[in-house]
Amino acid sequence: MKIEWAPIGVPMERRRQTFAMAFLILSFMVLSFGSYFFVAAVLYYGSLLWRTIMVIYLVYVYANHRRTHSIMDGNGWKISRNNWLFRHYRDYFPVQLVKTAELPPNKNYILASFPHGILGTGISINMGLDISKWLKLFPQVRPKVATLDQNFLTPIVRGLLRSWGLVSVSKDALVYLLTKSNDPKHKDNRDGFTSNAVAILVGGAQEALDSHPGKYILTLKNRKGFVKMAIRTGSSIVPTFSFGEVDILDQVANPPNSRVRRFQDFVKRITGISPLIPVGRGIFNYSFGFLPNRRRIVQVVGAPIDVVQSDQPDAAYVDKIHKQVIEDLEKMFAKYKDQYIPNSKQDKLIIH
């Protein structure tokens, strides 16, 4: 295989963007695995004092998560969700945000987000790491991104996730956020925001397994939990589609029923996580590596679908709203694919 090296004369701004991207990806990978090794090392090799401190910390993490679901109310510290590093990470791809309808701050929202891709990069940047553009387009609406509950039991990493506005996708956490008062005078809204918008990557780990460049394959037909949650809490559902999300990374070939896919499905059933093997670029080359490629991602935020609140959602009504979500996503894809996907004539939306 011929290696295509990055040219020496790359503009400094692009070098900074590549540094930001590589630093974030590599740091998070190291922290995700390294935190467990660090805890194990302290408990095994540390003095009695350090062991005691670590045990107290682990008990606190567990108890705090059980009590508060590890949710950080409000938008957190501005510097942790809008800074030089995250702006360059956004500009590396770049990631854009498109508004097609108003989101009035007098209600809460579930953003049904597709596709998951390998990393869920578009939604994570726009509603997690760098929320500056979101706040301009949707004032008074707090952006949150839901992720696996077990991530908030990971030592050290949980603090970063909370500071970036990530929340647990557990039922209790979602109910807590989506039933928050929208009254400007309520004590929870002293920050000037009166609405919560929680993005859920509905397709999850299964959809990630189907992620390959140019393949827009959604896992949605049997995913109705988010609709039931919206009805129970009276939250509007906002379909959102990130064009280009599947193009930033490929993965090792894993067609259905292959050995690789069977292994991935086995691990996913046990852990809830898909063990993907990403194929991308390196820091100094464009031919191989596991870092994302420079591909534009455009997150289009659709119009809200209002629901009638009910503590016991009727199955027929759930199906009706679910069908509307699918129809809105299909219309959105057809309307914007030529605008936001290069050479889009061959691209089709497949919904499983």
Coordinates of C-alpha atoms in Angstrom, one line a residue, residues 37-318:
F37 CA -5.5 1.0 35.5
F38 CA -4.8 4.1 37.6
V39 CA -7.5 3.1 40.2
A40 CA -6.2 -0.5 40.2
A41 CA -2.6 0.7 40.7
V42 CA -3.5 2.9 43.6
L43 CA -5.5 0.1 45.3
Y44 CA -2.7 -2.4 44.8
Y45 CA 0.5 -0.4 45.2
G46 CA -0.7 2.7 47.1
S47 CA -0.1 3.4 50.7
L48 CA -3.0 3.0 53.2
L49 CA -3.8 6.7 52.9
W50 CA -4.0 6.6 49.2
R51 CA -6.0 3.4 49.2
T52 CA -8.5 5.0 51.7
I53 CA -8.8 8.1 49.6
M54 CA -9.5 6.0 46.5
V55 CA -12.1 3.9 48.2
I56 CA -13.9 7.0 49.5
Y57 CA -13.8 8.5 46.0
L58 CA -15.2 5.3 44.4
V59 CA -18.0 5.1 47.0
Y60 CA -18.8 8.8 46.3
V61 CA -19.0 8.2 42.6
Y62 CA -21.4 5.3 43.0
A63 CA -23.6 7.1 45.6
N64 CA -23.6 10.4 43.7
H65 CA -24.7 8.6 40.5
R66 CA -27.4 6.8 42.3
R67 CA -28.7 10.0 43.9
T68 CA -28.3 12.6 41.1
H69 CA -27.7 10.4 37.9
S70 CA -24.5 12.4 37.6
I71 CA -26.4 15.2 36.0
M72 CA -24.9 18.7 36.1
D73 CA -27.8 21.2 36.0
G74 CA -27.5 24.2 33.7
N75 CA -24.8 24.5 31.0
G76 CA -21.8 24.2 33.4
W77 CA -18.7 26.3 33.0
K78 CA -18.6 28.2 29.8
I79 CA -14.9 27.5 29.3
S80 CA -15.5 23.8 29.3
R81 CA -18.0 24.0 26.4
N82 CA -16.5 26.8 24.4
N83 CA -12.7 27.2 24.1
W84 CA -9.8 27.3 21.7
L85 CA -9.3 23.5 21.6
F86 CA -13.0 22.6 20.9
R87 CA -13.3 25.4 18.3
H88 CA -10.3 24.0 16.4
Y89 CA -11.8 20.5 16.8
R90 CA -15.0 21.8 15.2
D91 CA -13.1 23.5 12.4
Y92 CA -11.1 20.4 11.6
F93 CA -14.0 18.7 9.8
P94 CA -15.7 21.3 9.9
V95 CA -18.9 20.7 11.8
Q96 CA -21.9 22.9 11.0
L97 CA -25.3 23.4 12.5
V98 CA -28.4 24.2 10.4
K99 CA -31.7 25.5 11.9
T100 CA -34.9 24.8 10.0
A101 CA -37.5 25.7 12.7
E102 CA -37.8 27.5 16.0
L103 CA -37.5 25.7 19.3
P104 CA -39.5 27.8 21.7
P105 CA -37.9 27.7 25.2
N106 CA -41.3 27.1 26.8
K107 CA -41.0 23.3 26.6
N108 CA -38.4 20.6 26.7
Y109 CA -37.2 18.5 23.7
I110 CA -35.9 15.2 22.7
L111 CA -33.6 15.4 19.7
A112 CA -33.9 12.1 17.9
S113 CA -30.4 12.2 16.3
F114 CA -29.2 10.2 13.3
P115 CA -26.9 8.6 12.2
H116 CA -24.7 7.5 15.0
G117 CA -21.6 7.0 12.9
I118 CA -18.5 5.7 14.6
L119 CA -18.2 8.6 17.1
G120 CA -21.4 10.6 17.0
T121 CA -19.2 13.6 16.2
G122 CA -21.6 16.2 14.9
I123 CA -24.0 16.0 17.8
S124 CA -21.2 15.8 20.4
I125 CA -19.6 19.0 19.1
N126 CA -22.7 21.1 18.5
M127 CA -24.5 20.1 21.7
G128 CA -21.6 19.1 23.9
L129 CA -18.1 20.4 23.4
D130 CA -18.6 23.7 21.6
I131 CA -22.2 25.0 22.1
S132 CA -21.5 28.6 20.9
K133 CA -23.4 28.1 17.6
W134 CA -26.3 26.2 19.3
L135 CA -26.8 29.1 21.8
K136 CA -27.0 31.6 19.0
L137 CA -29.5 29.6 17.0
F138 CA -31.6 28.3 20.0
P139 CA -31.3 30.9 22.8
Q140 CA -32.6 29.9 26.3
V141 CA -32.5 26.1 25.3
R142 CA -29.8 24.1 27.2
P143 CA -28.1 21.5 25.0
K144 CA -27.5 18.1 26.5
V145 CA -26.2 14.8 24.9
A146 CA -27.3 11.4 26.3
T147 CA -24.8 8.6 26.5
L148 CA -24.5 5.2 28.1
D149 CA -25.2 5.2 31.9
Q150 CA -22.1 3.1 32.7
N151 CA -19.9 5.9 31.4
F152 CA -20.7 7.9 34.5
L153 CA -19.3 5.2 36.7
T154 CA -15.9 5.5 35.0
P155 CA -13.4 7.2 37.4
I156 CA -12.1 10.6 36.2
V157 CA -13.8 10.4 32.9
R158 CA -17.2 11.0 34.4
G159 CA -16.1 14.5 35.5
L160 CA -15.2 15.4 31.9
L161 CA -18.5 14.0 30.5
R162 CA -20.5 16.0 33.0
S163 CA -18.6 19.2 32.3
W164 CA -19.3 18.8 28.6
G165 CA -23.1 18.6 29.1
L166 CA -23.4 14.8 28.7
V167 CA -26.1 13.0 30.6
S168 CA -27.1 9.4 31.2
V169 CA -29.6 7.9 28.8
S170 CA -31.2 6.1 31.6
K171 CA -34.9 6.5 32.1
D172 CA -34.6 8.2 35.5
A173 CA -32.1 10.8 34.1
L174 CA -34.2 11.6 31.1
V175 CA -37.3 12.0 33.2
Y176 CA -35.5 14.3 35.6
L177 CA -34.3 16.6 32.7
L178 CA -37.4 16.5 30.6
T179 CA -39.8 17.3 33.4
K180 CA -37.9 20.4 34.5
S181 CA -40.0 23.5 34.8
N182 CA -40.1 26.0 31.9
D183 CA -41.1 28.9 34.2
P184 CA -38.5 31.7 33.9
K185 CA -39.1 32.4 37.6
H186 CA -38.3 28.9 38.7
K187 CA -35.2 28.5 40.8
D188 CA -33.7 26.0 38.3
N189 CA -33.8 28.7 35.6
R190 CA -31.8 31.4 37.2
D191 CA -29.2 31.0 34.5
G192 CA -31.7 32.5 32.0
F193 CA -32.4 29.2 30.3
T194 CA -35.9 27.7 30.5
S195 CA -35.7 24.6 28.3
N196 CA -33.7 21.4 28.1
A197 CA -33.0 19.8 24.8
V198 CA -31.6 16.2 25.2
A199 CA -30.0 14.6 22.1
I200 CA -30.4 10.8 21.9
L201 CA -28.5 8.8 19.3
V202 CA -31.4 6.5 18.9
G203 CA -29.6 3.9 16.7
G204 CA -26.9 3.4 19.3
A205 CA -24.3 0.7 19.2
Q206 CA -26.3 -1.3 16.6
E207 CA -26.3 1.6 14.2
A208 CA -22.6 2.2 14.7
L209 CA -21.9 -1.4 13.5
D210 CA -23.5 -0.4 10.1
S211 CA -21.5 2.8 9.8
H212 CA -19.4 2.9 6.6
P213 CA -18.7 5.9 4.3
G214 CA -21.6 6.7 2.0
K215 CA -23.9 4.2 3.9
Y216 CA -26.8 5.9 5.7
I217 CA -28.3 2.9 7.5
L218 CA -30.4 3.8 10.4
T219 CA -31.6 1.5 13.2
L220 CA -35.1 2.9 14.0
K221 CA -38.0 0.7 13.0
N222 CA -38.1 -1.1 16.4
R223 CA -36.8 1.8 18.5
K224 CA -39.8 3.4 20.2
G225 CA -38.5 4.0 23.7
F226 CA -37.7 7.6 22.9
V227 CA -41.2 8.2 21.7
K228 CA -42.7 6.8 24.8
M229 CA -40.4 8.9 26.9
A230 CA -41.5 12.0 25.0
I231 CA -45.2 11.2 25.6
R232 CA -44.7 10.5 29.3
T233 CA -42.9 13.8 29.8
G234 CA -44.8 15.9 27.3
S235 CA -41.6 16.7 25.4
S236 CA -41.6 17.5 21.7
I237 CA -39.5 15.3 19.4
V238 CA -37.1 17.0 17.1
P239 CA -35.7 14.9 14.3
T240 CA -32.1 15.8 13.5
F241 CA -29.8 14.4 10.8
S242 CA -26.0 14.8 10.6
F243 CA -25.0 14.6 7.0
G244 CA -21.4 13.4 6.5
E245 CA -21.2 11.7 9.9
V246 CA -20.6 8.3 8.4
D247 CA -17.8 9.6 6.1
I248 CA -15.2 10.7 8.7
L249 CA -14.3 7.1 9.6
D250 CA -14.6 3.7 8.0
Q251 CA -14.2 0.4 10.0
V252 CA -12.9 -3.1 9.4
A253 CA -15.3 -4.9 7.1
N254 CA -18.1 -6.5 9.2
P255 CA -20.9 -7.6 6.9
P256 CA -23.9 -9.4 8.7
N257 CA -23.1 -13.0 9.8
S258 CA -19.4 -12.5 9.3
R259 CA -17.0 -13.6 12.1
V260 CA -16.2 -10.0 12.9
R261 CA -19.9 -9.1 13.1
R262 CA -20.8 -12.1 15.2
F263 CA -18.0 -11.2 17.7
Q264 CA -19.1 -7.6 17.8
D265 CA -22.7 -8.6 18.4
F266 CA -21.6 -10.9 21.2
V267 CA -19.7 -8.2 23.0
K268 CA -22.5 -5.7 22.4
R269 CA -25.1 -8.0 24.0
I270 CA -22.9 -8.3 27.1
T271 CA -21.6 -4.7 27.5
G272 CA -23.9 -2.6 25.4
I273 CA -20.9 -1.3 23.5
S274 CA -19.8 -2.2 20.0
P275 CA -16.1 -3.1 19.7
L276 CA -15.4 -1.2 16.5
I277 CA -12.1 -1.2 14.7
P278 CA -11.9 2.3 13.1
V279 CA -10.1 2.9 9.8
G280 CA -9.1 6.5 9.2
R281 CA -5.9 8.5 8.9
G282 CA -2.8 9.1 10.9
I283 CA -1.4 12.4 12.3
F284 CA 1.2 12.7 9.5
N285 CA -0.4 10.6 6.7
Y286 CA -3.7 10.3 5.0
S287 CA -3.6 6.5 4.2
F288 CA -4.0 4.7 7.5
G289 CA -4.7 5.2 11.2
F290 CA -7.7 5.5 13.5
L291 CA -8.1 9.3 13.5
P292 CA -11.1 10.9 11.6
N293 CA -10.7 12.2 8.1
R294 CA -11.5 15.8 7.2
R295 CA -15.1 15.5 6.0
R296 CA -17.7 18.2 6.5
I297 CA -20.5 17.3 8.9
V298 CA -23.8 19.2 8.8
Q299 CA -26.3 18.7 11.5
V300 CA -29.7 19.7 10.3
V301 CA -32.2 20.3 13.1
G302 CA -35.8 19.7 12.0
A303 CA -39.1 21.0 13.2
P304 CA -40.5 19.8 16.6
I305 CA -43.2 17.1 16.6
D306 CA -45.5 18.0 19.5
V307 CA -47.1 15.2 21.5
V308 CA -50.0 14.8 23.9
Q309 CA -48.6 14.0 27.4
S310 CA -49.8 10.7 28.9
D311 CA -48.4 8.7 31.8
Q312 CA -49.5 5.5 30.0
P313 CA -48.7 6.0 26.3
D314 CA -51.2 4.3 24.0
A315 CA -49.5 1.9 21.6
A316 CA -51.4 3.2 18.6
Y317 CA -50.4 6.8 19.4
V318 CA -46.8 5.7 19.9

